Amino acid sequence: MDYNEFVIIVNASCIIILLVLAAILLVATSFRGENGYAATIIVLPNVPVYLYNMSRMLGWHSFALFMLPIAFSINTLLMPLLWLFAKKNFDANFRLRYIHLLHLLPGLFCLGFCLCMSQEQRMDSIIHEMSGEDTIIGNINTIIIFVQMVFYFYAIFRFLYRTKRDINNTVSDAEWMQKEWIHIFEYLFAALFVIVMVCYVIWPRTDAWLIQILNVVAMFYLVYNTIAHPVAPMINNAELAHVNSEIVNHEVTTAPVMSNEQMKNVCENALKYMAESKAYLRSDISLAIFAKELDVSQRTLSRAINGYMKCNFFEFVNRLRVDEAKRRLMELKLSEFNIDSIYAECGFRSRSTFFMVFKKLTGKTPAAWLDEM
């Protein structure tokens, strides 16, 4: 097998795999949530590039000439799509606006540059690529993608970091656990991009096959987790605004340092109230709501739980829920109910969330824990 045949096989295989993955994702999730964006990430920026690689290796010059402008412009959409995927998953207030069309400018620039080239110049570019030599459009495209990589990954990781911090203080259920795999996916993509860029500098011809293989690996991870972790709707910040406005008088701009005894007292009051009211069984409980019911500030409650119990509010609530689930699981031995019948009664919004939280805190699935007991 020579190099050209190898490139053709890799690109053709990747096209088939990516199309199958996108179809499986959309069918399995019934086009719900952000899965359409995930399918777009899989197909749109990648398949046209792979078709271009195949056509030039097969000597389909007419098709290669047609695909060149498309391939060298549409691959600049991958980073904006990754950013959009993160925003749509973690920001309930996010809406597409006309200003977001600015993300298309790099692609439009590459498209315009290619279309300004004559057919002879485009053909020369294809021939140069076949020999492994750099081309002007290839260099421009590489620079744009590298700049995008630095800018977008910085924006994505900064956004995800801030989102994680906010979620720990506002959600009551396992929205974060349902979506924490997205962080890993973005880190995985960043690592793969670095590998591709390093390999491209060492040997430019790797751009015809290496990124395709690594991209398929990342897309397998994306599809599996999107299907395995059904998305719960993110809490819209506006929905909590009325709660926050009612307790804003409790908040201070510079809270004094809390002693260990003060944190202990707050936590004991929180545990006592939780035991009496069973508030942790409510799927809508949040830091803001619970602080209001406990008549303390969010800042004080959050600091006490983090400082004394060494966890955040989200983890604090789920520990109580899992303890409740354990008690109910023991009762299942004498009843005709199954494990799935108790997750909603313990405050969890979905079966998958219940299983994830339970296993994280106990190291076992509910069934395995029950068998051991």
mmCIF file of C-alpha atoms in Angstrom, residues 21-338:
data_model
loop_
_atom_site.group_PDB
_atom_site.id
_atom_site.type_symbol
_atom_site.label_atom_id
_atom_site.label_comp_id
_atom_site.label_asym_id
_atom_site.label_seq_id
_atom_site.Cartn_x
_atom_site.Cartn_y
_atom_site.Cartn_z
ATOM 1 C CA LEU A 21 -21.946 8.503 14.327
ATOM 2 C CA ALA A 22 -24.007 11.599 13.481
ATOM 3 C CA ALA A 23 -26.964 9.448 12.429
ATOM 4 C CA ILE A 24 -26.748 7.322 15.591
ATOM 5 C CA LEU A 25 -26.583 10.447 17.751
ATOM 6 C CA LEU A 26 -29.623 12.091 16.182
ATOM 7 C CA VAL A 27 -31.737 8.929 16.120
ATOM 8 C CA ALA A 28 -30.810 7.878 19.673
ATOM 9 C CA THR A 29 -31.566 11.306 21.122
ATOM 10 C CA SER A 30 -34.578 12.119 18.905
ATOM 11 C CA PHE A 31 -32.966 15.452 17.933
ATOM 12 C CA ARG A 32 -33.418 16.774 21.482
ATOM 13 C CA GLY A 33 -31.327 19.389 23.268
ATOM 14 C CA GLU A 34 -27.967 20.419 21.874
ATOM 15 C CA ASN A 35 -27.521 17.187 19.922
ATOM 16 C CA GLY A 36 -28.037 18.949 16.608
ATOM 17 C CA TYR A 37 -24.988 21.092 17.384
ATOM 18 C CA ALA A 38 -22.999 17.972 18.281
ATOM 19 C CA ALA A 39 -23.947 16.342 14.971
ATOM 20 C CA THR A 40 -22.946 19.530 13.139
ATOM 21 C CA ILE A 41 -19.534 19.459 14.838
ATOM 22 C CA ILE A 42 -19.111 15.874 13.671
ATOM 23 C CA VAL A 43 -20.033 16.380 10.015
ATOM 24 C CA LEU A 44 -19.856 19.990 8.800
ATOM 25 C CA PRO A 45 -16.189 21.015 9.378
ATOM 26 C CA ASN A 46 -14.750 17.573 8.632
ATOM 27 C CA VAL A 47 -16.441 15.636 5.828
ATOM 28 C CA PRO A 48 -15.813 18.262 3.072
ATOM 29 C CA VAL A 49 -12.092 18.298 3.974
ATOM 30 C CA TYR A 50 -11.886 14.523 3.812
ATOM 31 C CA LEU A 51 -13.685 14.504 0.444
ATOM 32 C CA TYR A 52 -11.144 16.999 -0.860
ATOM 33 C CA ASN A 53 -8.248 14.839 0.342
ATOM 34 C CA MET A 54 -9.721 11.768 -1.348
ATOM 35 C CA SER A 55 -10.429 13.527 -4.639
ATOM 36 C CA ARG A 56 -6.902 14.899 -5.041
ATOM 37 C CA MET A 57 -5.361 11.528 -4.171
ATOM 38 C CA LEU A 58 -7.642 9.744 -6.640
ATOM 39 C CA GLY A 59 -6.854 12.257 -9.362
ATOM 40 C CA TRP A 60 -10.415 13.556 -9.585
ATOM 41 C CA HIS A 61 -9.175 16.982 -10.571
ATOM 42 C CA SER A 62 -12.532 18.547 -11.406
ATOM 43 C CA PHE A 63 -14.022 17.508 -8.090
ATOM 44 C CA ALA A 64 -10.862 18.535 -6.220
ATOM 45 C CA LEU A 65 -10.986 22.003 -7.834
ATOM 46 C CA PHE A 66 -14.607 22.313 -6.734
ATOM 47 C CA MET A 67 -13.941 21.104 -3.177
ATOM 48 C CA LEU A 68 -10.779 23.167 -2.536
ATOM 49 C CA PRO A 69 -12.556 26.470 -1.647
ATOM 50 C CA ILE A 70 -15.116 24.607 0.464
ATOM 51 C CA ALA A 71 -12.538 22.520 2.344
ATOM 52 C CA PHE A 72 -10.205 25.443 3.118
ATOM 53 C CA SER A 73 -13.033 27.639 4.392
ATOM 54 C CA ILE A 74 -15.401 25.310 6.184
ATOM 55 C CA ASN A 75 -12.677 23.784 8.385
ATOM 56 C CA THR A 76 -12.412 27.184 10.110
ATOM 57 C CA LEU A 77 -15.900 26.579 11.564
ATOM 58 C CA LEU A 78 -14.773 23.823 13.938
ATOM 59 C CA MET A 79 -13.578 26.111 16.729
ATOM 60 C CA PRO A 80 -16.651 28.408 16.629
ATOM 61 C CA LEU A 81 -18.852 25.295 16.735
ATOM 62 C CA LEU A 82 -17.004 23.972 19.786
ATOM 63 C CA TRP A 83 -17.503 27.334 21.489
ATOM 64 C CA LEU A 84 -21.195 27.320 20.530
ATOM 65 C CA PHE A 85 -21.571 23.762 21.857
ATOM 66 C CA ALA A 86 -20.210 24.810 25.251
ATOM 67 C CA LYS A 87 -22.378 27.939 25.401
ATOM 68 C CA LYS A 88 -25.571 26.124 24.424
ATOM 69 C CA ASN A 89 -24.969 23.412 27.025
ATOM 70 C CA PHE A 90 -24.118 25.646 29.977
ATOM 71 C CA ASP A 91 -25.837 28.986 29.388
ATOM 72 C CA ALA A 92 -29.629 28.890 29.415
ATOM 73 C CA ASN A 93 -29.698 32.574 28.451
ATOM 74 C CA PHE A 94 -27.585 32.118 25.330
ATOM 75 C CA ARG A 95 -29.281 32.959 22.033
ATOM 76 C CA LEU A 96 -27.798 33.237 18.579
ATOM 77 C CA ARG A 97 -27.623 36.853 17.427
ATOM 78 C CA TYR A 98 -26.487 38.594 14.279
ATOM 79 C CA ILE A 99 -23.223 39.591 15.938
ATOM 80 C CA HIS A 100 -22.302 35.912 16.135
ATOM 81 C CA LEU A 101 -22.021 35.926 12.348
ATOM 82 C CA LEU A 102 -18.613 37.505 12.923
ATOM 83 C CA HIS A 103 -17.390 33.999 13.696
ATOM 84 C CA LEU A 104 -17.859 33.244 9.987
ATOM 85 C CA LEU A 105 -15.380 35.902 8.876
ATOM 86 C CA PRO A 106 -12.265 33.649 8.798
ATOM 87 C CA GLY A 107 -14.128 31.119 6.689
ATOM 88 C CA LEU A 108 -15.457 33.795 4.350
ATOM 89 C CA PHE A 109 -11.940 35.204 4.002
ATOM 90 C CA CYS A 110 -10.529 31.793 3.034
ATOM 91 C CA LEU A 111 -13.429 31.194 0.667
ATOM 92 C CA GLY A 112 -12.937 34.582 -1.006
ATOM 93 C CA PHE A 113 -9.179 34.035 -1.288
ATOM 94 C CA CYS A 114 -9.688 30.643 -2.965
ATOM 95 C CA LEU A 115 -12.311 31.974 -5.363
ATOM 96 C CA CYS A 116 -9.990 34.806 -6.375
ATOM 97 C CA MET A 117 -7.463 32.227 -7.549
ATOM 98 C CA SER A 118 -7.683 31.076 -11.132
ATOM 99 C CA GLN A 119 -8.316 27.407 -11.914
ATOM 100 C CA GLU A 120 -4.664 27.080 -12.948
ATOM 101 C CA GLN A 121 -3.494 28.478 -9.610
ATOM 102 C CA ARG A 122 -5.835 26.174 -7.714
ATOM 103 C CA MET A 123 -4.597 23.208 -9.724
ATOM 104 C CA ASP A 124 -0.984 24.189 -9.000
ATOM 105 C CA SER A 125 -1.865 24.360 -5.320
ATOM 106 C CA ILE A 126 -3.336 20.845 -5.422
ATOM 107 C CA ILE A 127 -0.241 19.491 -7.187
ATOM 108 C CA HIS A 128 2.041 21.147 -4.639
ATOM 109 C CA GLU A 129 0.005 19.625 -1.826
ATOM 110 C CA MET A 130 0.373 16.193 -3.420
ATOM 111 C CA SER A 131 4.154 16.591 -3.294
ATOM 112 C CA GLY A 132 4.072 17.612 0.360
ATOM 113 C CA GLU A 133 5.157 21.197 -0.292
ATOM 114 C CA ASP A 134 3.557 24.198 1.453
ATOM 115 C CA THR A 135 1.049 26.311 -0.468
ATOM 116 C CA ILE A 136 -0.034 29.874 0.200
ATOM 117 C CA ILE A 137 -3.669 28.952 0.834
ATOM 118 C CA GLY A 138 -2.562 26.073 3.051
ATOM 119 C CA ASN A 139 -0.288 28.357 5.083
ATOM 120 C CA ILE A 140 -3.014 30.996 5.456
ATOM 121 C CA ASN A 141 -5.516 28.361 6.534
ATOM 122 C CA THR A 142 -3.068 26.872 9.050
ATOM 123 C CA ILE A 143 -2.322 30.282 10.593
ATOM 124 C CA ILE A 144 -6.038 31.075 10.910
ATOM 125 C CA ILE A 145 -6.788 27.730 12.562
ATOM 126 C CA PHE A 146 -3.840 28.118 14.952
ATOM 127 C CA VAL A 147 -5.002 31.610 15.990
ATOM 128 C CA GLN A 148 -8.542 30.289 16.389
ATOM 129 C CA MET A 149 -7.269 27.418 18.508
ATOM 130 C CA VAL A 150 -5.535 29.769 20.953
ATOM 131 C CA PHE A 151 -8.387 32.284 21.110
ATOM 132 C CA TYR A 152 -11.339 29.889 21.253
ATOM 133 C CA PHE A 153 -9.853 27.373 23.666
ATOM 134 C CA TYR A 154 -8.976 30.221 26.014
ATOM 135 C CA ALA A 155 -12.542 31.557 25.756
ATOM 136 C CA ILE A 156 -14.074 28.088 26.157
ATOM 137 C CA PHE A 157 -12.030 27.055 29.190
ATOM 138 C CA ARG A 158 -12.503 30.430 30.871
ATOM 139 C CA PHE A 159 -16.258 30.170 30.318
ATOM 140 C CA LEU A 160 -16.398 26.567 31.590
ATOM 141 C CA TYR A 161 -14.372 27.451 34.693
ATOM 142 C CA ARG A 162 -16.725 30.289 35.588
ATOM 143 C CA THR A 163 -19.744 28.124 34.809
ATOM 144 C CA LYS A 164 -18.548 25.334 37.081
ATOM 145 C CA ARG A 165 -18.096 27.794 39.923
ATOM 146 C CA ASP A 166 -21.579 29.274 39.416
ATOM 147 C CA ILE A 167 -23.272 25.892 39.045
ATOM 148 C CA ASN A 168 -21.906 24.708 42.374
ATOM 149 C CA ASN A 169 -23.753 27.595 44.015
ATOM 150 C CA THR A 170 -27.026 27.558 42.121
ATOM 151 C CA VAL A 171 -28.103 24.087 41.055
ATOM 152 C CA SER A 172 -29.767 21.544 43.239
ATOM 153 C CA ASP A 173 -29.470 18.492 41.050
ATOM 154 C CA ALA A 174 -26.670 16.859 39.079
ATOM 155 C CA GLU A 175 -26.663 19.167 36.069
ATOM 156 C CA TRP A 176 -22.940 19.434 36.526
ATOM 157 C CA MET A 177 -22.359 15.685 36.675
ATOM 158 C CA GLN A 178 -24.537 15.295 33.605
ATOM 159 C CA LYS A 179 -22.298 17.672 31.693
ATOM 160 C CA GLU A 180 -18.877 17.509 33.286
ATOM 161 C CA TRP A 181 -17.777 15.186 30.465
ATOM 162 C CA ILE A 182 -17.950 18.230 28.148
ATOM 163 C CA HIS A 183 -14.927 19.660 29.967
ATOM 164 C CA ILE A 184 -13.027 16.454 29.267
ATOM 165 C CA PHE A 185 -14.168 16.552 25.641
ATOM 166 C CA GLU A 186 -12.894 20.109 25.204
ATOM 167 C CA TYR A 187 -9.579 19.229 26.872
ATOM 168 C CA LEU A 188 -9.333 16.161 24.650
ATOM 169 C CA PHE A 189 -9.899 18.267 21.557
ATOM 170 C CA ALA A 190 -7.291 20.776 22.716
ATOM 171 C CA ALA A 191 -4.751 17.994 23.251
ATOM 172 C CA LEU A 192 -5.491 16.522 19.823
ATOM 173 C CA PHE A 193 -5.109 19.940 18.197
ATOM 174 C CA VAL A 194 -1.688 20.358 19.799
ATOM 175 C CA ILE A 195 -0.635 16.903 18.601
ATOM 176 C CA VAL A 196 -1.817 17.687 15.064
ATOM 177 C CA MET A 197 -0.040 21.047 14.982
ATOM 178 C CA VAL A 198 3.244 19.587 16.265
ATOM 179 C CA CYS A 199 3.098 16.734 13.754
ATOM 180 C CA TYR A 200 2.241 19.173 10.953
ATOM 181 C CA VAL A 201 5.331 21.262 11.739
ATOM 182 C CA ILE A 202 7.487 18.129 11.730
ATOM 183 C CA TRP A 203 5.906 16.601 8.607
ATOM 184 C CA PRO A 204 3.198 18.675 6.841
ATOM 185 C CA ARG A 205 1.812 15.659 4.984
ATOM 186 C CA THR A 206 0.278 14.336 8.211
ATOM 187 C CA ASP A 207 -2.596 16.791 7.702
ATOM 188 C CA ALA A 208 -4.061 14.382 5.141
ATOM 189 C CA TRP A 209 -4.585 11.490 7.600
ATOM 190 C CA LEU A 210 -3.568 12.092 11.244
ATOM 191 C CA ILE A 211 -6.189 14.683 12.145
ATOM 192 C CA GLN A 212 -8.856 12.444 10.630
ATOM 193 C CA ILE A 213 -7.970 9.518 12.880
ATOM 194 C CA LEU A 214 -7.739 11.653 16.016
ATOM 195 C CA ASN A 215 -10.962 13.427 15.122
ATOM 196 C CA VAL A 216 -12.838 10.130 14.910
ATOM 197 C CA VAL A 217 -11.558 9.250 18.402
ATOM 198 C CA ALA A 218 -12.873 12.564 19.763
ATOM 199 C CA MET A 219 -16.217 12.139 18.008
ATOM 200 C CA PHE A 220 -16.684 8.639 19.437
ATOM 201 C CA TYR A 221 -16.247 10.195 22.874
ATOM 202 C CA LEU A 222 -18.708 12.987 22.018
ATOM 203 C CA VAL A 223 -21.428 10.655 20.724
ATOM 204 C CA TYR A 224 -21.108 8.138 23.560
ATOM 205 C CA ASN A 225 -21.349 10.758 26.294
ATOM 206 C CA THR A 226 -24.110 12.747 24.618
ATOM 207 C CA ILE A 227 -26.238 9.595 24.474
ATOM 208 C CA ALA A 228 -25.163 8.190 27.855
ATOM 209 C CA HIS A 229 -25.754 11.461 29.730
ATOM 210 C CA PRO A 230 -29.141 12.871 28.752
ATOM 211 C CA VAL A 231 -29.116 16.613 29.180
ATOM 212 C CA ALA A 232 -31.171 18.190 31.931
ATOM 213 C CA PRO A 233 -32.139 21.791 31.165
ATOM 214 C CA MET A 234 -29.814 24.333 32.705
ATOM 215 C CA ILE A 235 -31.246 26.724 35.244
ATOM 216 C CA ASN A 236 -31.935 30.090 33.740
ATOM 217 C CA ASN A 237 -30.365 32.793 35.843
ATOM 218 C CA ALA A 238 -33.513 34.866 35.468
ATOM 219 C CA GLU A 239 -35.497 32.148 37.240
ATOM 220 C CA LEU A 240 -33.469 32.709 40.393
ATOM 221 C CA ALA A 241 -33.467 36.487 40.180
ATOM 222 C CA HIS A 242 -36.548 36.907 42.391
ATOM 223 C CA VAL A 243 -35.001 34.688 45.052
ATOM 224 C CA ASN A 244 -31.695 36.517 44.949
ATOM 225 C CA SER A 245 -33.417 39.906 45.140
ATOM 226 C CA GLU A 246 -35.241 38.851 48.321
ATOM 227 C CA ILE A 247 -32.069 37.812 50.100
ATOM 228 C CA VAL A 248 -29.747 40.474 48.725
ATOM 229 C CA ASN A 249 -30.065 42.396 51.993
ATOM 230 C CA HIS A 250 -28.403 39.492 53.758
ATOM 231 C CA GLU A 251 -25.345 39.692 51.520
ATOM 232 C CA VAL A 252 -22.347 41.844 52.328
ATOM 233 C CA THR A 253 -19.703 42.941 49.907
ATOM 234 C CA THR A 254 -16.832 41.950 52.183
ATOM 235 C CA ALA A 255 -17.807 39.080 54.453
ATOM 236 C CA PRO A 256 -15.681 38.653 57.608
ATOM 237 C CA VAL A 257 -13.574 35.546 57.990
ATOM 238 C CA MET A 258 -15.614 32.795 59.678
ATOM 239 C CA SER A 259 -14.150 30.850 62.569
ATOM 240 C CA ASN A 260 -14.358 27.075 62.637
ATOM 241 C CA GLU A 261 -16.955 27.293 65.417
ATOM 242 C CA GLN A 262 -19.126 29.665 63.370
ATOM 243 C CA MET A 263 -18.933 27.378 60.345
ATOM 244 C CA LYS A 264 -19.797 24.399 62.544
ATOM 245 C CA ASN A 265 -22.889 26.155 63.937
ATOM 246 C CA VAL A 266 -24.139 27.086 60.462
ATOM 247 C CA CYS A 267 -23.626 23.533 59.192
ATOM 248 C CA GLU A 268 -25.344 22.004 62.226
ATOM 249 C CA ASN A 269 -28.336 24.304 61.694
ATOM 250 C CA ALA A 270 -28.371 23.367 58.013
ATOM 251 C CA LEU A 271 -28.285 19.654 58.783
ATOM 252 C CA LYS A 272 -30.988 20.020 61.437
ATOM 253 C CA TYR A 273 -33.236 21.923 59.054
ATOM 254 C CA MET A 274 -32.595 19.402 56.277
ATOM 255 C CA ALA A 275 -33.491 16.528 58.636
ATOM 256 C CA GLU A 276 -36.697 18.198 59.791
ATOM 257 C CA SER A 277 -37.910 19.583 56.461
ATOM 258 C CA LYS A 278 -36.477 16.938 54.120
ATOM 259 C CA ALA A 279 -35.646 19.830 51.797
ATOM 260 C CA TYR A 280 -33.000 17.757 50.036
ATOM 261 C CA LEU A 281 -35.765 15.604 48.560
ATOM 262 C CA ARG A 282 -36.982 18.591 46.523
ATOM 263 C CA SER A 283 -35.470 18.594 43.054
ATOM 264 C CA ASP A 284 -35.662 22.415 42.897
ATOM 265 C CA ILE A 285 -33.629 23.110 46.034
ATOM 266 C CA SER A 286 -30.697 25.475 45.466
ATOM 267 C CA LEU A 287 -28.221 27.456 47.523
ATOM 268 C CA ALA A 288 -30.268 30.632 47.090
ATOM 269 C CA ILE A 289 -33.546 29.013 48.124
ATOM 270 C CA PHE A 290 -32.057 27.076 51.034
ATOM 271 C CA ALA A 291 -30.191 30.120 52.376
ATOM 272 C CA LYS A 292 -33.440 32.084 52.346
ATOM 273 C CA GLU A 293 -35.264 29.309 54.233
ATOM 274 C CA LEU A 294 -32.410 29.068 56.740
ATOM 275 C CA ASP A 295 -32.341 32.882 57.073
ATOM 276 C CA VAL A 296 -28.632 33.237 56.370
ATOM 277 C CA SER A 297 -26.772 34.759 53.452
ATOM 278 C CA GLN A 298 -25.698 32.651 50.498
ATOM 279 C CA ARG A 299 -22.109 33.679 51.094
ATOM 280 C CA THR A 300 -22.186 32.584 54.742
ATOM 281 C CA LEU A 301 -23.860 29.266 53.969
ATOM 282 C CA SER A 302 -21.519 28.529 51.086
ATOM 283 C CA ARG A 303 -18.410 29.379 53.122
ATOM 284 C CA ALA A 304 -19.560 27.259 56.046
ATOM 285 C CA ILE A 305 -20.304 24.189 53.935
ATOM 286 C CA ASN A 306 -17.077 24.521 51.968
ATOM 287 C CA GLY A 307 -14.933 25.268 55.021
ATOM 288 C CA TYR A 308 -16.372 22.893 57.606
ATOM 289 C CA MET A 309 -17.787 20.023 55.538
ATOM 290 C CA LYS A 310 -15.154 20.271 52.787
ATOM 291 C CA CYS A 311 -17.682 20.141 49.968
ATOM 292 C CA ASN A 312 -19.929 22.494 48.025
ATOM 293 C CA PHE A 313 -23.693 22.848 48.405
ATOM 294 C CA PHE A 314 -24.286 20.582 45.425
ATOM 295 C CA GLU A 315 -22.301 17.751 47.017
ATOM 296 C CA PHE A 316 -23.834 18.411 50.447
ATOM 297 C CA VAL A 317 -27.359 17.885 49.114
ATOM 298 C CA ASN A 318 -26.459 14.789 47.112
ATOM 299 C CA ARG A 319 -24.840 13.132 50.133
ATOM 300 C CA LEU A 320 -28.133 13.454 51.980
ATOM 301 C CA ARG A 321 -30.026 12.151 48.967
ATOM 302 C CA VAL A 322 -27.785 9.105 48.672
ATOM 303 C CA ASP A 323 -28.215 8.387 52.388
ATOM 304 C CA GLU A 324 -31.972 8.520 51.862
ATOM 305 C CA ALA A 325 -31.631 6.259 48.826
ATOM 306 C CA LYS A 326 -29.689 3.720 50.909
ATOM 307 C CA ARG A 327 -32.483 3.595 53.471
ATOM 308 C CA ARG A 328 -35.076 3.082 50.762
ATOM 309 C CA LEU A 329 -32.979 0.488 48.982
ATOM 310 C CA MET A 330 -32.926 -1.623 52.125
ATOM 311 C CA GLU A 331 -36.723 -1.530 52.169
ATOM 312 C CA LEU A 332 -36.847 -2.793 48.571
ATOM 313 C CA LYS A 333 -35.792 -6.260 49.713
ATOM 314 C CA LEU A 334 -39.220 -6.725 51.280
ATOM 315 C CA SER A 335 -41.223 -5.114 48.477
ATOM 316 C CA GLU A 336 -42.005 -5.658 44.847
ATOM 317 C CA PHE A 337 -40.562 -2.329 43.735
ATOM 318 C CA ASN A 338 -37.277 -2.030 41.844
#
